[in-house]
Amino acid sequence: EPEVTQTPSHQVTQMGQEVILRCVPISNHLYFYWYRQILGQKVEFLVSFYNNEISEKSEIFDDQFSVERPDGSNFTLKIRSTKLEDSAMYFCASKAGRTPSGELFFGEGSRLTVL
Amino acid sequence: AQKVTQAQTEISVVEKEDVTLDCVYETRDTTYYLFWYKQPPSGELVFLIRRNSFDEQNEISGRYSWNFQKSTSSFNFTITASQVVDSAVYFCALSEPNYGGSQGNLIFGKGTKLSVKP
């Protein structure tokens, strides 16, 4: 069964360091997303990406964050200068079509710990 | 404003009990979609169900059933004869295509942690 894969599963970094989280969406999917879940809290939308550009982003997704799809398969989330409050589980998701009813397939998450 | 409310933070039941997880939503849209996801202790998000705003039929899938009531803006989830493997955090989510969710961005509730004890 096709799945969304994320690496690393867990990353520990020092405050101020750059972090790149990687995702390989399901191969025929066209829409890609990053969500964040701070420990014990709800899952929050960060950004959606289609046709090699950001479609929508939340207020959480500030200038410290960026996304790209460098090679047609990987979909990355970069945090330029990490802060303590960036510690969270980051979920990548992908969807086949445009309709909002389409099922989002989530990866298993990348846990980021900022010290 | 909070769009999806899951008032039950934690529920604990004994195996074989039935349990209902509540979800109340708020939307400006006449067309919207509701979802339930399960997050087991391993952390991934597992899709359970999707329901659109025009379909108020209740749905049953094995031990799972969902009760969608537009009149009360609720989309409740019932597990019949619960099992230990049902222990997880369950999230209700809303997609509003005409209000910032044109591509299906999900607004999640805070989740309900279900513990099923043997």
PDB file of C-alpha atoms in Angstrom:
ATOM      1  CA  GLU A   1       0.000   0.000   0.000  1.00  0.00           C
ATOM      2  CA  PRO A   2       1.467   3.379  -0.959  1.00  0.00           C
ATOM      3  CA  GLU A   3       2.436   5.574   1.927  1.00  0.00           C
ATOM      4  CA  VAL A   4       3.946   8.903   2.817  1.00  0.00           C
ATOM      5  CA  THR A   5       7.405   8.517   4.303  1.00  0.00           C
ATOM      6  CA  GLN A   6       9.215  11.025   6.463  1.00  0.00           C
ATOM      7  CA  THR A   7      12.815  11.358   7.600  1.00  0.00           C
ATOM      8  CA  PRO A   8      14.236  11.693  10.116  1.00  0.00           C
ATOM      9  CA  SER A   9      11.870  10.136  12.605  1.00  0.00           C
ATOM     10  CA  HIS A  10      13.494  12.148  15.368  1.00  0.00           C
ATOM     11  CA  GLN A  11      15.946  15.032  15.260  1.00  0.00           C
ATOM     12  CA  VAL A  12      17.551  16.837  18.146  1.00  0.00           C
ATOM     13  CA  THR A  13      19.086  20.220  17.410  1.00  0.00           C
ATOM     14  CA  GLN A  14      20.441  23.259  19.174  1.00  0.00           C
ATOM     15  CA  MET A  15      18.497  26.498  19.179  1.00  0.00           C
ATOM     16  CA  GLY A  16      19.478  28.660  16.224  1.00  0.00           C
ATOM     17  CA  GLN A  17      20.426  25.760  13.983  1.00  0.00           C
ATOM     18  CA  GLU A  18      18.835  25.067  10.624  1.00  0.00           C
ATOM     19  CA  VAL A  19      16.756  21.936  10.256  1.00  0.00           C
ATOM     20  CA  ILE A  20      15.434  20.221   7.148  1.00  0.00           C
ATOM     21  CA  LEU A  21      12.655  17.679   7.431  1.00  0.00           C
ATOM     22  CA  ARG A  22      12.085  15.452   4.448  1.00  0.00           C
ATOM     23  CA  CYS A  23       8.998  13.811   3.072  1.00  0.00           C
ATOM     24  CA  VAL A  24       8.331  11.533   0.141  1.00  0.00           C
ATOM     25  CA  PRO A  25       4.638  11.864  -0.739  1.00  0.00           C
ATOM     26  CA  ILE A  26       2.645   9.187  -2.509  1.00  0.00           C
ATOM     27  CA  SER A  27       3.868   9.155  -6.076  1.00  0.00           C
ATOM     28  CA  ASN A  28       0.773  10.228  -8.008  1.00  0.00           C
ATOM     29  CA  HIS A  29      -0.344  12.823  -5.501  1.00  0.00           C
ATOM     30  CA  LEU A  30      -0.339  16.479  -6.440  1.00  0.00           C
ATOM     31  CA  TYR A  31      -1.024  18.358  -3.207  1.00  0.00           C
ATOM     32  CA  PHE A  32       1.357  18.404  -0.301  1.00  0.00           C
ATOM     33  CA  TYR A  33       1.056  19.663   3.228  1.00  0.00           C
ATOM     34  CA  TRP A  34       2.937  20.175   6.442  1.00  0.00           C
ATOM     35  CA  TYR A  35       1.196  20.082   9.784  1.00  0.00           C
ATOM     36  CA  ARG A  36       2.634  20.521  13.259  1.00  0.00           C
ATOM     37  CA  GLN A  37       1.651  19.009  16.590  1.00  0.00           C
ATOM     38  CA  ILE A  38       3.204  20.404  19.732  1.00  0.00           C
ATOM     39  CA  LEU A  39       3.350  17.664  22.337  1.00  0.00           C
ATOM     40  CA  GLY A  40      -0.079  16.966  23.793  1.00  0.00           C
ATOM     41  CA  GLN A  41      -1.787  19.567  21.647  1.00  0.00           C
ATOM     42  CA  LYS A  42      -3.825  19.596  18.504  1.00  0.00           C
ATOM     43  CA  VAL A  43      -2.538  19.176  14.998  1.00  0.00           C
ATOM     44  CA  GLU A  44      -2.111  22.543  13.255  1.00  0.00           C
ATOM     45  CA  PHE A  45      -1.924  23.351   9.564  1.00  0.00           C
ATOM     46  CA  LEU A  46       1.310  24.995   8.436  1.00  0.00           C
ATOM     47  CA  VAL A  47       1.368  25.093   4.656  1.00  0.00           C
ATOM     48  CA  SER A  48       0.009  23.549   1.484  1.00  0.00           C
ATOM     49  CA  PHE A  49       1.947  23.231  -1.746  1.00  0.00           C
ATOM     50  CA  TYR A  50       0.839  22.630  -5.317  1.00  0.00           C
ATOM     51  CA  ASN A  51       2.453  22.998  -8.704  1.00  0.00           C
ATOM     52  CA  ASN A  52       5.775  23.948  -7.150  1.00  0.00           C
ATOM     53  CA  GLU A  53       4.484  26.818  -5.110  1.00  0.00           C
ATOM     54  CA  ILE A  54       2.843  27.523  -1.794  1.00  0.00           C
ATOM     55  CA  SER A  55      -0.935  27.520  -2.078  1.00  0.00           C
ATOM     56  CA  GLU A  56      -1.846  28.489   1.441  1.00  0.00           C
ATOM     57  CA  LYS A  57      -0.050  29.021   4.693  1.00  0.00           C
ATOM     58  CA  SER A  58      -1.027  29.642   8.261  1.00  0.00           C
ATOM     59  CA  GLU A  59       0.171  32.408  10.546  1.00  0.00           C
ATOM     60  CA  ILE A  60       2.522  29.888  12.140  1.00  0.00           C
ATOM     61  CA  PHE A  61       4.409  29.592   8.851  1.00  0.00           C
ATOM     62  CA  ASP A  62       6.548  32.720   9.177  1.00  0.00           C
ATOM     63  CA  ASP A  63       9.777  33.731   7.455  1.00  0.00           C
ATOM     64  CA  GLN A  64      11.724  31.122   9.395  1.00  0.00           C
ATOM     65  CA  PHE A  65       9.943  28.374   7.484  1.00  0.00           C
ATOM     66  CA  SER A  66      10.267  27.400   3.845  1.00  0.00           C
ATOM     67  CA  VAL A  67       9.206  24.465   1.701  1.00  0.00           C
ATOM     68  CA  GLU A  68      10.360  23.124  -1.589  1.00  0.00           C
ATOM     69  CA  ARG A  69      10.166  20.124  -3.832  1.00  0.00           C
ATOM     70  CA  PRO A  70      13.710  20.026  -5.150  1.00  0.00           C
ATOM     71  CA  ASP A  71      13.638  16.886  -7.265  1.00  0.00           C
ATOM     72  CA  GLY A  72      10.054  15.969  -8.002  1.00  0.00           C
ATOM     73  CA  SER A  73       9.838  13.387  -5.255  1.00  0.00           C
ATOM     74  CA  ASN A  74      11.048  14.864  -1.977  1.00  0.00           C
ATOM     75  CA  PHE A  75       9.056  17.572  -0.267  1.00  0.00           C
ATOM     76  CA  THR A  76      11.052  19.399   2.389  1.00  0.00           C
ATOM     77  CA  LEU A  77      10.333  21.707   5.265  1.00  0.00           C
ATOM     78  CA  LYS A  78      13.205  23.934   6.344  1.00  0.00           C
ATOM     79  CA  ILE A  79      13.371  25.850   9.568  1.00  0.00           C
ATOM     80  CA  ARG A  80      16.127  28.427   9.223  1.00  0.00           C
ATOM     81  CA  SER A  81      16.931  29.223  12.819  1.00  0.00           C
ATOM     82  CA  THR A  82      15.157  26.951  15.231  1.00  0.00           C
ATOM     83  CA  LYS A  83      13.581  28.189  18.439  1.00  0.00           C
ATOM     84  CA  LEU A  84      12.630  26.230  21.519  1.00  0.00           C
ATOM     85  CA  GLU A  85       8.967  26.551  20.610  1.00  0.00           C
ATOM     86  CA  ASP A  86       9.588  24.787  17.300  1.00  0.00           C
ATOM     87  CA  SER A  87       9.850  21.538  19.221  1.00  0.00           C
ATOM     88  CA  ALA A  88       6.977  19.455  17.906  1.00  0.00           C
ATOM     89  CA  MET A  89       5.983  16.543  15.737  1.00  0.00           C
ATOM     90  CA  TYR A  90       5.872  17.593  12.107  1.00  0.00           C
ATOM     91  CA  PHE A  91       3.551  15.673   9.806  1.00  0.00           C
ATOM     92  CA  CYS A  92       3.761  15.636   6.070  1.00  0.00           C
ATOM     93  CA  ALA A  93       0.616  14.780   4.112  1.00  0.00           C
ATOM     94  CA  SER A  94      -0.336  14.398   0.494  1.00  0.00           C
ATOM     95  CA  LYS A  95      -3.540  14.272  -1.466  1.00  0.00           C
ATOM     96  CA  ALA A  96      -4.317  13.085  -4.947  1.00  0.00           C
ATOM     97  CA  GLY A  97      -6.756  15.693  -6.188  1.00  0.00           C
ATOM     98  CA  ARG A  98      -7.913  19.219  -5.622  1.00  0.00           C
ATOM     99  CA  THR A  99     -11.249  18.507  -3.995  1.00  0.00           C
ATOM    100  CA  PRO A 100     -11.326  19.409  -0.328  1.00  0.00           C
ATOM    101  CA  SER A 101     -13.082  16.156   0.396  1.00  0.00           C
ATOM    102  CA  GLY A 102     -10.094  14.139  -0.673  1.00  0.00           C
ATOM    103  CA  GLU A 103      -8.370  12.076   1.924  1.00  0.00           C
ATOM    104  CA  LEU A 104      -5.102  13.386   3.253  1.00  0.00           C
ATOM    105  CA  PHE A 105      -2.556  10.637   3.721  1.00  0.00           C
ATOM    106  CA  PHE A 106      -0.248  11.450   6.588  1.00  0.00           C
ATOM    107  CA  GLY A 107       3.286  10.283   7.178  1.00  0.00           C
ATOM    108  CA  GLU A 108       4.394   8.932  10.520  1.00  0.00           C
ATOM    109  CA  GLY A 109       5.818  12.261  11.566  1.00  0.00           C
ATOM    110  CA  SER A 110       9.219  13.708  12.351  1.00  0.00           C
ATOM    111  CA  ARG A 111       9.773  14.637  15.962  1.00  0.00           C
ATOM    112  CA  LEU A 112      11.906  17.757  16.341  1.00  0.00           C
ATOM    113  CA  THR A 113      13.460  18.558  19.690  1.00  0.00           C
ATOM    114  CA  VAL A 114      15.132  21.953  20.025  1.00  0.00           C
ATOM    115  CA  LEU A 115      17.474  22.345  22.997  1.00  0.00           C
TER     116      LEU A 115
ATOM    117  CA  ALA B   1     -12.241  31.229  17.086  1.00  0.00           C
ATOM    118  CA  GLN B   2     -12.074  27.545  17.689  1.00  0.00           C
ATOM    119  CA  LYS B   3     -13.760  25.715  14.850  1.00  0.00           C
ATOM    120  CA  VAL B   4     -13.702  22.150  16.142  1.00  0.00           C
ATOM    121  CA  THR B   5     -14.406  21.368  19.765  1.00  0.00           C
ATOM    122  CA  GLN B   6     -13.729  18.050  21.382  1.00  0.00           C
ATOM    123  CA  ALA B   7     -14.818  18.713  24.917  1.00  0.00           C
ATOM    124  CA  GLN B   8     -13.674  15.358  26.284  1.00  0.00           C
ATOM    125  CA  THR B   9      -9.960  15.565  26.918  1.00  0.00           C
ATOM    126  CA  GLU B  10      -9.599  12.018  28.224  1.00  0.00           C
ATOM    127  CA  ILE B  11     -11.905   9.042  28.494  1.00  0.00           C
ATOM    128  CA  SER B  12     -11.146   5.777  30.226  1.00  0.00           C
ATOM    129  CA  VAL B  13     -13.283   2.686  29.735  1.00  0.00           C
ATOM    130  CA  VAL B  14     -13.030  -1.007  30.398  1.00  0.00           C
ATOM    131  CA  GLU B  15     -12.811  -3.390  27.486  1.00  0.00           C
ATOM    132  CA  LYS B  16     -16.146  -4.279  25.863  1.00  0.00           C
ATOM    133  CA  GLU B  17     -17.767  -1.031  26.951  1.00  0.00           C
ATOM    134  CA  ASP B  18     -19.239   1.238  24.320  1.00  0.00           C
ATOM    135  CA  VAL B  19     -17.805   4.740  24.166  1.00  0.00           C
ATOM    136  CA  THR B  20     -18.825   7.877  22.309  1.00  0.00           C
ATOM    137  CA  LEU B  21     -16.401  10.639  21.413  1.00  0.00           C
ATOM    138  CA  ASP B  22     -18.013  14.009  20.901  1.00  0.00           C
ATOM    139  CA  CYS B  23     -17.186  16.537  18.212  1.00  0.00           C
ATOM    140  CA  VAL B  24     -18.883  19.894  17.726  1.00  0.00           C
ATOM    141  CA  TYR B  25     -17.885  22.155  14.888  1.00  0.00           C
ATOM    142  CA  GLU B  26     -18.438  25.715  13.795  1.00  0.00           C
ATOM    143  CA  THR B  27     -18.406  26.787  10.178  1.00  0.00           C
ATOM    144  CA  ARG B  28     -19.508  29.667   7.987  1.00  0.00           C
ATOM    145  CA  ASP B  29     -19.640  27.427   4.968  1.00  0.00           C
ATOM    146  CA  THR B  30     -22.606  25.501   3.624  1.00  0.00           C
ATOM    147  CA  THR B  31     -20.222  23.033   2.026  1.00  0.00           C
ATOM    148  CA  TYR B  32     -17.765  21.461   4.375  1.00  0.00           C
ATOM    149  CA  TYR B  33     -16.195  18.147   5.214  1.00  0.00           C
ATOM    150  CA  LEU B  34     -15.704  16.402   8.512  1.00  0.00           C
ATOM    151  CA  PHE B  35     -13.096  13.822   9.326  1.00  0.00           C
ATOM    152  CA  TRP B  36     -12.014  11.578  12.151  1.00  0.00           C
ATOM    153  CA  TYR B  37      -8.392  10.530  12.562  1.00  0.00           C
ATOM    154  CA  LYS B  38      -6.859   8.113  15.037  1.00  0.00           C
ATOM    155  CA  GLN B  39      -3.414   8.693  16.522  1.00  0.00           C
ATOM    156  CA  PRO B  40      -2.139   5.546  18.248  1.00  0.00           C
ATOM    157  CA  PRO B  41       0.775   5.695  20.701  1.00  0.00           C
ATOM    158  CA  SER B  42       3.179   5.216  17.794  1.00  0.00           C
ATOM    159  CA  GLY B  43       2.246   8.736  16.651  1.00  0.00           C
ATOM    160  CA  GLU B  44       1.000   8.447  13.096  1.00  0.00           C
ATOM    161  CA  LEU B  45      -2.354   9.820  11.996  1.00  0.00           C
ATOM    162  CA  VAL B  46      -4.727   7.214  10.643  1.00  0.00           C
ATOM    163  CA  PHE B  47      -7.727   8.275   8.573  1.00  0.00           C
ATOM    164  CA  LEU B  48     -11.015   6.803   9.789  1.00  0.00           C
ATOM    165  CA  ILE B  49     -13.841   8.568   7.998  1.00  0.00           C
ATOM    166  CA  ARG B  50     -14.837  11.537   5.872  1.00  0.00           C
ATOM    167  CA  ARG B  51     -18.334  13.004   5.692  1.00  0.00           C
ATOM    168  CA  ASN B  52     -19.572  15.890   3.544  1.00  0.00           C
ATOM    169  CA  SER B  53     -22.114  18.408   4.745  1.00  0.00           C
ATOM    170  CA  PHE B  54     -24.808  17.199   2.369  1.00  0.00           C
ATOM    171  CA  ASP B  55     -24.789  13.656   3.595  1.00  0.00           C
ATOM    172  CA  GLU B  56     -26.334  13.279   7.023  1.00  0.00           C
ATOM    173  CA  GLN B  57     -26.654   9.539   6.876  1.00  0.00           C
ATOM    174  CA  ASN B  58     -25.060   7.848   9.789  1.00  0.00           C
ATOM    175  CA  GLU B  59     -22.356   5.372   8.977  1.00  0.00           C
ATOM    176  CA  ILE B  60     -21.313   2.104  10.527  1.00  0.00           C
ATOM    177  CA  SER B  61     -18.041   0.335   9.868  1.00  0.00           C
ATOM    178  CA  GLY B  62     -17.573  -2.724  12.008  1.00  0.00           C
ATOM    179  CA  ARG B  63     -17.424  -1.587  15.621  1.00  0.00           C
ATOM    180  CA  TYR B  64     -17.220   2.073  14.589  1.00  0.00           C
ATOM    181  CA  SER B  65     -20.192   4.293  13.916  1.00  0.00           C
ATOM    182  CA  TRP B  66     -20.616   7.987  13.282  1.00  0.00           C
ATOM    183  CA  ASN B  67     -23.600  10.211  14.001  1.00  0.00           C
ATOM    184  CA  PHE B  68     -23.689  13.428  11.969  1.00  0.00           C
ATOM    185  CA  GLN B  69     -26.283  15.968  13.114  1.00  0.00           C
ATOM    186  CA  LYS B  70     -26.240  19.277  11.231  1.00  0.00           C
ATOM    187  CA  SER B  71     -28.919  20.710  13.520  1.00  0.00           C
ATOM    188  CA  THR B  72     -26.516  20.539  16.451  1.00  0.00           C
ATOM    189  CA  SER B  73     -23.296  20.852  14.420  1.00  0.00           C
ATOM    190  CA  SER B  74     -22.061  17.599  15.813  1.00  0.00           C
ATOM    191  CA  PHE B  75     -20.221  14.639  14.359  1.00  0.00           C
ATOM    192  CA  ASN B  76     -19.899  12.077  17.120  1.00  0.00           C
ATOM    193  CA  PHE B  77     -17.969   8.834  16.948  1.00  0.00           C
ATOM    194  CA  THR B  78     -18.981   5.669  18.786  1.00  0.00           C
ATOM    195  CA  ILE B  79     -16.875   2.584  19.344  1.00  0.00           C
ATOM    196  CA  THR B  80     -18.929  -0.456  20.261  1.00  0.00           C
ATOM    197  CA  ALA B  81     -17.415  -3.182  22.417  1.00  0.00           C
ATOM    198  CA  SER B  82     -14.149  -1.322  22.817  1.00  0.00           C
ATOM    199  CA  GLN B  83     -10.841  -3.154  22.739  1.00  0.00           C
ATOM    200  CA  VAL B  84      -7.433  -2.360  24.178  1.00  0.00           C
ATOM    201  CA  VAL B  85      -6.158  -1.694  20.653  1.00  0.00           C
ATOM    202  CA  ASP B  86      -8.615   1.186  20.401  1.00  0.00           C
ATOM    203  CA  SER B  87      -6.519   3.109  22.907  1.00  0.00           C
ATOM    204  CA  ALA B  88      -5.365   6.222  21.073  1.00  0.00           C
ATOM    205  CA  VAL B  89      -5.984   9.911  20.654  1.00  0.00           C
ATOM    206  CA  TYR B  90      -8.874  10.581  18.312  1.00  0.00           C
ATOM    207  CA  PHE B  91      -9.072  13.816  16.366  1.00  0.00           C
ATOM    208  CA  CYS B  92     -12.074  15.323  14.701  1.00  0.00           C
ATOM    209  CA  ALA B  93     -11.269  17.698  11.825  1.00  0.00           C
ATOM    210  CA  LEU B  94     -13.058  20.129   9.536  1.00  0.00           C
ATOM    211  CA  SER B  95     -12.326  21.274   6.004  1.00  0.00           C
ATOM    212  CA  GLU B  96     -13.927  24.496   4.770  1.00  0.00           C
ATOM    213  CA  PRO B  97     -13.282  24.835   1.059  1.00  0.00           C
ATOM    214  CA  ASN B  98     -14.481  28.389   0.723  1.00  0.00           C
ATOM    215  CA  TYR B  99     -12.717  29.837   3.744  1.00  0.00           C
ATOM    216  CA  GLY B 100      -9.020  29.306   3.510  1.00  0.00           C
ATOM    217  CA  GLY B 101      -9.365  25.609   2.966  1.00  0.00           C
ATOM    218  CA  SER B 102      -9.793  25.486  -0.768  1.00  0.00           C
ATOM    219  CA  GLN B 103      -7.407  22.610  -1.032  1.00  0.00           C
ATOM    220  CA  GLY B 104      -8.650  20.655   1.895  1.00  0.00           C
ATOM    221  CA  ASN B 105      -6.593  22.087   4.700  1.00  0.00           C
ATOM    222  CA  LEU B 106      -7.817  20.503   7.872  1.00  0.00           C
ATOM    223  CA  ILE B 107      -8.734  22.244  11.102  1.00  0.00           C
ATOM    224  CA  PHE B 108      -8.282  19.792  13.924  1.00  0.00           C
ATOM    225  CA  GLY B 109      -9.897  19.624  17.322  1.00  0.00           C
ATOM    226  CA  LYS B 110      -7.682  19.162  20.359  1.00  0.00           C
ATOM    227  CA  GLY B 111      -8.299  15.444  20.415  1.00  0.00           C
ATOM    228  CA  THR B 112      -9.743  12.987  22.908  1.00  0.00           C
ATOM    229  CA  LYS B 113      -7.423  10.495  24.512  1.00  0.00           C
ATOM    230  CA  LEU B 114      -9.163   7.162  24.856  1.00  0.00           C
ATOM    231  CA  SER B 115      -7.760   4.552  27.209  1.00  0.00           C
ATOM    232  CA  VAL B 116      -9.302   1.113  27.074  1.00  0.00           C
ATOM    233  CA  LYS B 117      -8.315  -1.058  30.011  1.00  0.00           C
ATOM    234  CA  PRO B 118      -8.466  -4.859  29.939  1.00  0.00           C
TER     235      PRO B 118
END
